[in-house]
Short mmCIF file of C-alpha atoms in Angstrom, two decimals:
data_model
loop_
_atom_site.label_atom_id
_atom_site.label_comp_id
_atom_site.label_asym_id
_atom_site.label_seq_id
_atom_site.Cartn_x
_atom_site.Cartn_y
_atom_site.Cartn_z
CA ILE A 1 44.48 46.43 78.07
CA THR A 2 45.83 49.80 79.12
CA HIS A 3 43.08 52.09 77.80
CA CYS A 4 39.52 51.85 76.51
CA ASN A 5 39.43 55.16 74.66
CA ALA A 6 36.17 54.55 72.79
CA PRO A 7 33.87 51.63 71.96
CA ARG A 8 36.02 50.77 68.91
CA GLN A 9 39.39 51.95 70.21
CA THR A 10 41.28 49.89 72.78
CA VAL A 11 44.96 50.27 73.62
CA VAL A 12 47.06 47.35 74.81
CA GLY A 13 50.61 47.32 76.08
CA GLY A 14 53.21 44.74 76.90
CA GLU A 15 56.22 42.92 75.53
CA ARG A 16 56.82 43.42 71.82
CA THR A 17 56.59 39.72 70.91
CA ALA A 18 53.25 39.35 72.70
CA LEU A 19 51.90 42.45 70.97
CA GLU A 20 53.03 41.17 67.57
CA ALA A 21 51.27 37.87 68.24
CA LEU A 22 48.10 39.73 69.23
CA ARG A 23 48.23 41.85 66.06
CA GLN A 24 48.47 38.66 64.00
CA ARG A 25 45.51 37.08 65.80
CA LEU A 26 43.47 40.25 65.24
CA ALA A 27 44.44 40.32 61.56
CA ASP A 28 43.43 36.67 61.21
CA GLN A 29 39.98 37.67 62.50
CA GLY A 30 39.73 40.70 60.22
CA VAL A 31 40.23 43.22 63.01
CA ALA A 32 42.31 46.27 62.14
CA SER A 33 45.12 47.27 64.49
CA ARG A 34 48.22 49.39 64.44
CA SER A 35 51.31 49.89 66.54
CA LEU A 36 51.93 53.20 68.26
CA ALA A 37 55.40 54.67 68.51
CA VAL A 38 55.86 55.13 72.26
CA ALA A 39 58.90 55.22 74.51
CA GLY A 40 57.98 52.14 76.49
CA ALA A 41 55.24 49.77 77.64
CA LEU A 42 53.39 52.61 79.31
CA HIS A 43 50.67 51.81 81.88
CA THR A 44 51.86 48.19 82.22
CA PRO A 45 53.76 46.30 84.94
CA LEU A 46 56.82 46.53 82.67
CA MET A 47 57.15 50.15 83.84
CA ALA A 48 57.43 49.20 87.54
CA ALA A 49 61.19 49.78 87.59
CA ALA A 50 60.65 53.33 86.31
CA GLY A 51 58.15 53.97 89.10
CA GLU A 52 60.63 52.68 91.65
CA ALA A 53 63.31 54.96 90.19
CA VAL A 54 61.02 57.99 90.47
CA ALA A 55 60.11 57.06 94.04
CA ALA A 56 63.79 56.72 94.94
CA ALA A 57 64.56 60.10 93.36
CA LEU A 58 61.80 61.74 95.39
CA ARG A 59 62.84 60.23 98.71
CA GLY A 60 64.36 62.93 100.83
CA GLU A 61 62.73 65.70 98.79
CA ARG A 62 60.33 67.97 100.60
CA LEU A 63 57.04 67.84 98.71
CA ARG A 64 54.83 70.92 98.86
CA PRO A 65 51.41 71.77 97.46
CA PRO A 66 51.62 73.20 93.94
CA THR A 67 51.79 76.97 93.55
CA THR A 68 50.75 77.03 89.90
CA PRO A 69 47.11 76.19 89.10
CA PHE A 70 46.66 73.03 87.02
CA LEU A 71 43.88 70.90 85.57
CA SER A 72 43.75 67.60 87.43
CA ASN A 73 43.27 64.50 85.30
CA VAL A 74 41.96 62.78 88.44
CA SER A 75 39.25 65.21 89.59
CA LEU A 76 38.82 67.01 86.23
CA ARG A 77 38.90 70.30 88.14
CA HIS A 78 41.32 73.19 88.19
CA GLU A 79 43.35 72.75 91.36
#
């Protein structure tokens, strides 16, 4: 499970074959589901290599506080 968006809306992610098997099990139980067109298995361990690549790209960069205000999805405040 990657997201619990609402009481009747849950998002899962993973390997395609596992997701297809889950969709079949849900269908067998009369539970509706659909696949989303996304670029990858977002918010799953399968994205670890991408995180490592981003970390490697940022090594050696000087990080500074932002200069443009933004809405934080962590604090839900304008930062």
